XYZ file of N, CA, C and O in Angstrom:
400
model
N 1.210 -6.545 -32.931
C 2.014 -5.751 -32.039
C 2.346 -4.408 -32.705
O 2.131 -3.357 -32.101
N 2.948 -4.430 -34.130
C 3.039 -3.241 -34.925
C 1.700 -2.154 -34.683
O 1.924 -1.028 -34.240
N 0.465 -2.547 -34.974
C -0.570 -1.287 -34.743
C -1.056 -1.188 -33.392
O -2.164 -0.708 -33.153
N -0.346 -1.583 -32.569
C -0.185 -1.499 -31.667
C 0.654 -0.265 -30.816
O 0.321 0.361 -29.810
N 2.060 -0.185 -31.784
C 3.172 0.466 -31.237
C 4.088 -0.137 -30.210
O 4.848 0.398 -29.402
N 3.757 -1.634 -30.507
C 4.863 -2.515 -29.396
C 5.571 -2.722 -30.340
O 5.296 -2.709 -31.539
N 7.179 -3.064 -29.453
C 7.868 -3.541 -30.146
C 7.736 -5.184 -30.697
O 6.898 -6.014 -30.346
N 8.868 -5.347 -31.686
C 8.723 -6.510 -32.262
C 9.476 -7.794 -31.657
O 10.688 -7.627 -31.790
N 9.238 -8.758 -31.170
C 10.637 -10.041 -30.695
C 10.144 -9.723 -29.072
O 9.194 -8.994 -28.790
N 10.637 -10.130 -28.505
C 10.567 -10.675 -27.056
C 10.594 -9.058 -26.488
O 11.397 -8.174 -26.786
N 9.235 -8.989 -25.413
C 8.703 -7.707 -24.788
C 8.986 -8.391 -23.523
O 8.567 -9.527 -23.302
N 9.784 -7.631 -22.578
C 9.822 -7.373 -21.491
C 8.983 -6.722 -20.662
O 8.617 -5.707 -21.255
N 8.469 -6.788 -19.544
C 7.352 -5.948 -19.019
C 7.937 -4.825 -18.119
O 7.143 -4.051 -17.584
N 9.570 -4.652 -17.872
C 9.864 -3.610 -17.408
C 10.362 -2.579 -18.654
O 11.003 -1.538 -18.505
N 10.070 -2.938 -19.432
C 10.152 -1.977 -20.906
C 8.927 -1.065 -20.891
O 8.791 0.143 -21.088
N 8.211 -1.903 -20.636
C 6.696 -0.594 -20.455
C 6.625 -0.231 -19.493
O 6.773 0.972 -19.705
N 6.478 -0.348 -18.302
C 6.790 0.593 -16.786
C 8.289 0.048 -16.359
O 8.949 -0.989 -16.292
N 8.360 1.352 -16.137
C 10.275 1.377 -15.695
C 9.975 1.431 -14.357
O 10.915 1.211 -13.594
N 8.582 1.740 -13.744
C 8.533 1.854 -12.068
C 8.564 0.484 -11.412
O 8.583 0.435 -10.182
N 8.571 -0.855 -12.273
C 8.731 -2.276 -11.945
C 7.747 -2.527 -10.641
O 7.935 -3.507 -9.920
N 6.987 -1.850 -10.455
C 5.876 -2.314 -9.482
C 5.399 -3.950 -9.844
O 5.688 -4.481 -10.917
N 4.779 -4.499 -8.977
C 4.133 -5.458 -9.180
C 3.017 -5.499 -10.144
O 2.874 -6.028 -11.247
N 1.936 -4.449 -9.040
C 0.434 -4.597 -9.514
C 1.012 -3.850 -11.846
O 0.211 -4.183 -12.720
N 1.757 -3.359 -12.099
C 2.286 -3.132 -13.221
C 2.213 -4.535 -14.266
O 1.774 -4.822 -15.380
N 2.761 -5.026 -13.416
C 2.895 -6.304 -14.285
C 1.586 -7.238 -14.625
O 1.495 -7.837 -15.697
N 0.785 -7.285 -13.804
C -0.513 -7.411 -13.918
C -1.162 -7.376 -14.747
O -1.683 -8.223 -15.473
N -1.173 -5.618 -14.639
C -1.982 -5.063 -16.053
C -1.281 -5.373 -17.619
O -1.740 -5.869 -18.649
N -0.515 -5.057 -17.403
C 0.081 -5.084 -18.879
C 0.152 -6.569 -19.476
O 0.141 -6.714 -20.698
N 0.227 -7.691 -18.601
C -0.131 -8.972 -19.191
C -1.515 -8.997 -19.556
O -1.926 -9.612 -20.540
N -2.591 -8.021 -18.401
C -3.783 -8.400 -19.181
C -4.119 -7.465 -20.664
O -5.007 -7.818 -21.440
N -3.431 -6.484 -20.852
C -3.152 -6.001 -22.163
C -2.626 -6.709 -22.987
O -3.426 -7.128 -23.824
N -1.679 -7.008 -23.106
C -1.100 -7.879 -24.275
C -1.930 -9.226 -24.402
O -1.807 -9.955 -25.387
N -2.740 -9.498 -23.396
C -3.753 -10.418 -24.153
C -4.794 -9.975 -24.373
O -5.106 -10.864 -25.165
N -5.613 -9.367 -24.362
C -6.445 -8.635 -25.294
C -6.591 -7.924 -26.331
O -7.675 -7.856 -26.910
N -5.021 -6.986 -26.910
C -4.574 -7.105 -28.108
C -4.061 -7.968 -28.685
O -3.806 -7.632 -29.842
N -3.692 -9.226 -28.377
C -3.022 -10.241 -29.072
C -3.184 -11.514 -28.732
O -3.535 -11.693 -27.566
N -2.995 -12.697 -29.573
C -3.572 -13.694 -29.328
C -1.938 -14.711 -29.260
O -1.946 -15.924 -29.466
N -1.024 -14.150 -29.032
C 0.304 -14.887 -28.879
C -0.014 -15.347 -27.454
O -0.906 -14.805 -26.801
N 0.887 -16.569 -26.881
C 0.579 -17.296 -25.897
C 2.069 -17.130 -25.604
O 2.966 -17.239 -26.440
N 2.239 -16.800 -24.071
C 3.246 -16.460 -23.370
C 4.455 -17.252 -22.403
O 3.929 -18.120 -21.707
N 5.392 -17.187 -22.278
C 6.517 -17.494 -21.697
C 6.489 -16.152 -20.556
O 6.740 -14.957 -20.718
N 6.091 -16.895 -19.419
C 6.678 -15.923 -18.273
C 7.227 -15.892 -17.234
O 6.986 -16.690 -16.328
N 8.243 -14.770 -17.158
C 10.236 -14.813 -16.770
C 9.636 -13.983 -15.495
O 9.127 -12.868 -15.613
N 9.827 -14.984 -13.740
C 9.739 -13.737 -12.837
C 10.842 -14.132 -11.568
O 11.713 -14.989 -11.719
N 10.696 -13.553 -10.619
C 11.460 -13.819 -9.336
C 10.352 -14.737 -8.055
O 9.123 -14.756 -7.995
N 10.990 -15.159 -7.500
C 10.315 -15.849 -6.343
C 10.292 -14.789 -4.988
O 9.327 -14.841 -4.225
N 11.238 -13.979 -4.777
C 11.339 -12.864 -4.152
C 9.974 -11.745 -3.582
O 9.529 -11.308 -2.521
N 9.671 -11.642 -5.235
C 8.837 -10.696 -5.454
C 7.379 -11.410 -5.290
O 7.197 -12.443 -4.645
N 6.420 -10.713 -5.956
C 5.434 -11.720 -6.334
C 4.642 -11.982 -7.142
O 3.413 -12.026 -7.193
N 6.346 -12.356 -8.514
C 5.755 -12.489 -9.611
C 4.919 -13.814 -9.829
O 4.121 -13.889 -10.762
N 5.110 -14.793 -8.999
C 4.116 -16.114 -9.116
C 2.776 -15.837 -8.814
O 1.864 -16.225 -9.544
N 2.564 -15.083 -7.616
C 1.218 -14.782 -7.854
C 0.679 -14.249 -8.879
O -0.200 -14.746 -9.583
N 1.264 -13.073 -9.009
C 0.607 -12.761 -10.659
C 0.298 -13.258 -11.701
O -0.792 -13.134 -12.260
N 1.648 -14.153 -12.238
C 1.387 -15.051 -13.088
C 0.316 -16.139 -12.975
O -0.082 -16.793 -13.939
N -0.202 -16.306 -11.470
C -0.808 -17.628 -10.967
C -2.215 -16.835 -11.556
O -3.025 -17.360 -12.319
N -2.291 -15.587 -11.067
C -3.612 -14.673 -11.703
C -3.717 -14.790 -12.971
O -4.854 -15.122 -13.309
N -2.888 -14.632 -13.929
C -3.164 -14.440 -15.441
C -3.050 -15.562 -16.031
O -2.992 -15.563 -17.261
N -2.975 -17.109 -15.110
C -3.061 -18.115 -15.882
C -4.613 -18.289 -15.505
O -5.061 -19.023 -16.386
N -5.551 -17.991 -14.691
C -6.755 -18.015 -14.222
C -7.281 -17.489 -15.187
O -7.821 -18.212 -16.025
N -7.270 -15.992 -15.349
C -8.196 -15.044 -16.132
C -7.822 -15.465 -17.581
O -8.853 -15.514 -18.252
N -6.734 -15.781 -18.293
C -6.716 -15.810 -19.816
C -6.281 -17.146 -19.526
O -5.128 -17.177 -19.095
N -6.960 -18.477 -19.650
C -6.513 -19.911 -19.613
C -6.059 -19.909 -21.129
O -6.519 -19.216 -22.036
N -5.046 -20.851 -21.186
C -4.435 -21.236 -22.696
C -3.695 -20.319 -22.755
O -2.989 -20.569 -23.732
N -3.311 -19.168 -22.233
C -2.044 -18.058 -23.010
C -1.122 -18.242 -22.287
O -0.309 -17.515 -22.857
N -0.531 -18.703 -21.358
C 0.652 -19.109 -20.523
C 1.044 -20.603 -20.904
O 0.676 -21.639 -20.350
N 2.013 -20.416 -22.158
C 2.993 -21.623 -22.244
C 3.821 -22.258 -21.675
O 4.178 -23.418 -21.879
N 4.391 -21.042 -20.439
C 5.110 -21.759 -19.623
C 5.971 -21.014 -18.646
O 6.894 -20.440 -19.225
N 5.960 -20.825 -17.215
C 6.237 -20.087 -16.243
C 7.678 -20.580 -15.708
O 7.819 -21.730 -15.293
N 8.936 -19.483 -15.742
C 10.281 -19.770 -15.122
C 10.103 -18.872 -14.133
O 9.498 -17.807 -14.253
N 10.651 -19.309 -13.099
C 10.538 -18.866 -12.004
C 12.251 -18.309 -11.440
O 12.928 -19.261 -11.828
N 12.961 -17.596 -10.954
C 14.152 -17.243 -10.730
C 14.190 -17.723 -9.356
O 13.472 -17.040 -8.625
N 14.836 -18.744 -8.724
C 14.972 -18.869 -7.646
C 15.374 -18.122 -6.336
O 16.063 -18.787 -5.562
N 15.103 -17.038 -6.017
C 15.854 -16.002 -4.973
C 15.438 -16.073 -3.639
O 16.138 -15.422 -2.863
N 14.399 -16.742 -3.107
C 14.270 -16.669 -1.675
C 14.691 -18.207 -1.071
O 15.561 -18.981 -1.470
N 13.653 -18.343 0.134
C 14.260 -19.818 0.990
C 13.229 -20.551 0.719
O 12.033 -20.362 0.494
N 14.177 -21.717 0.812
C 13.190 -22.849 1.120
C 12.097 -22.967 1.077
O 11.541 -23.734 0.291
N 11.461 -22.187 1.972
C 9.558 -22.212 2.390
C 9.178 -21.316 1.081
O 8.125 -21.473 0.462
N 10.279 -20.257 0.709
C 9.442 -19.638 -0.223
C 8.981 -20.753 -1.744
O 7.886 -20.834 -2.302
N 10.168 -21.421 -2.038
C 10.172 -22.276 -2.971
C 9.130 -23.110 -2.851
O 8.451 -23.382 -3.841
N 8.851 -23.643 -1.596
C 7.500 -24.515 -1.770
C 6.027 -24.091 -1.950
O 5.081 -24.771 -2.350
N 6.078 -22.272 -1.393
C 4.889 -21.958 -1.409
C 4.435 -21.701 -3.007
O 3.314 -21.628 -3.510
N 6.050 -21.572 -3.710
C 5.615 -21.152 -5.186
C 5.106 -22.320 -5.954
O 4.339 -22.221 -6.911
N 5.737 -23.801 -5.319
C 5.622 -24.984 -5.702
C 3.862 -25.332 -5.860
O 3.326 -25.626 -6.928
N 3.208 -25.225 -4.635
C 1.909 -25.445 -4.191
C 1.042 -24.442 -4.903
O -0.064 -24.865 -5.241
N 1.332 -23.205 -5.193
C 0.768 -21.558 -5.638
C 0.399 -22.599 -7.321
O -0.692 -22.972 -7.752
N 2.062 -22.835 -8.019
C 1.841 -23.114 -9.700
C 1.177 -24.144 -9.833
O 0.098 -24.007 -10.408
N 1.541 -25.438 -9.393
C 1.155 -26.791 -9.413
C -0.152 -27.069 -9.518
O -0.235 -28.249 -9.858
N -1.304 -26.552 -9.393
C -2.369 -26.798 -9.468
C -3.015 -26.002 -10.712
O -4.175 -26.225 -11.058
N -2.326 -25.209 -11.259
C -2.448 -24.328 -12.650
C -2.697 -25.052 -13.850
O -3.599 -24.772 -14.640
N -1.495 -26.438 -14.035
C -1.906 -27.557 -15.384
C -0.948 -26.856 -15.908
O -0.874 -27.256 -17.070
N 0.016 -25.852 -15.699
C 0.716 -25.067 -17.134
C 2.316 -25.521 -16.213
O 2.655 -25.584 -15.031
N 2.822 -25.710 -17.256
C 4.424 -26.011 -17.318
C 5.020 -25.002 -16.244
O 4.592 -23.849 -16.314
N 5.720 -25.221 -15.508
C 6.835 -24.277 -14.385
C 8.071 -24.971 -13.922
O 8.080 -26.199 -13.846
N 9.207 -24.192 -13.582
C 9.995 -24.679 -13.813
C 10.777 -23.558 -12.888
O 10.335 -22.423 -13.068
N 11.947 -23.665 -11.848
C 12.685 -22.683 -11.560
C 13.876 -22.271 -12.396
O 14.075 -22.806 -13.487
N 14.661 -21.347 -11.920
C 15.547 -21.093 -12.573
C 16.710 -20.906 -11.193
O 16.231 -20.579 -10.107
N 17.653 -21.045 -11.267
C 19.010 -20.608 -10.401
C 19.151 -19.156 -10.398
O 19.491 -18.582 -11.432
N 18.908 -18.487 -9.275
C 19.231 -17.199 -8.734
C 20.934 -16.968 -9.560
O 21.866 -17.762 -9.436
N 20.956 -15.991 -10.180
C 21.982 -15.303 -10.754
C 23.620 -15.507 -9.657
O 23.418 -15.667 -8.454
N 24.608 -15.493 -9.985
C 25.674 -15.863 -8.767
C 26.426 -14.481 -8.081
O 27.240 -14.611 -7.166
């Protein structure tokens, strides 16, 4: 990460684009695995569509996703579609409780 110019300890992906786009998040996971061979913990919303993404980058780099939290923020149907989306991945997921 050092000859890199990333920082050191837990990288956030709105640290490198502050424009928090989606398709953003994308790329920059597929960067940090091609400079690096660390295997990832990844933090998103159900809202948005960070499961798809993540559902993408557990496809393209298999083995680097240790394990997907999901933030609970939409309904019902959304929760199941994220349910059906991860579940067939093989990689650990898990929600999280929408903030109060």
């Amino acid at each position: 990460m050092h000859v890199r110019g990333l920082p050191e300890g837990p990288l956030f992906l709105r640290d490198l684009f502050r424009k928090g786009a989606t398709e953003h998040k994308g790329r920059v996971l597929g960067t940090l695995a091609r400079i690096t061979t660390a295997r990832f913990t990844l933090i998103g919303d159900s809202g948005e569509r960070d499961p798809e993404t993540y559902a993408r980058f557990v496809r393209e780099h298999p083995g680097r996703a240790e394990r997907l939290l999901i933030r609970d923020v939409g309904t019902p149907a959304r929760r199941q579609e994220v349910e059906r989306l991860l579940t067939p991945l093989g990689v650990p997921f898990g929600f999280l409780p929408a903030a109060p």
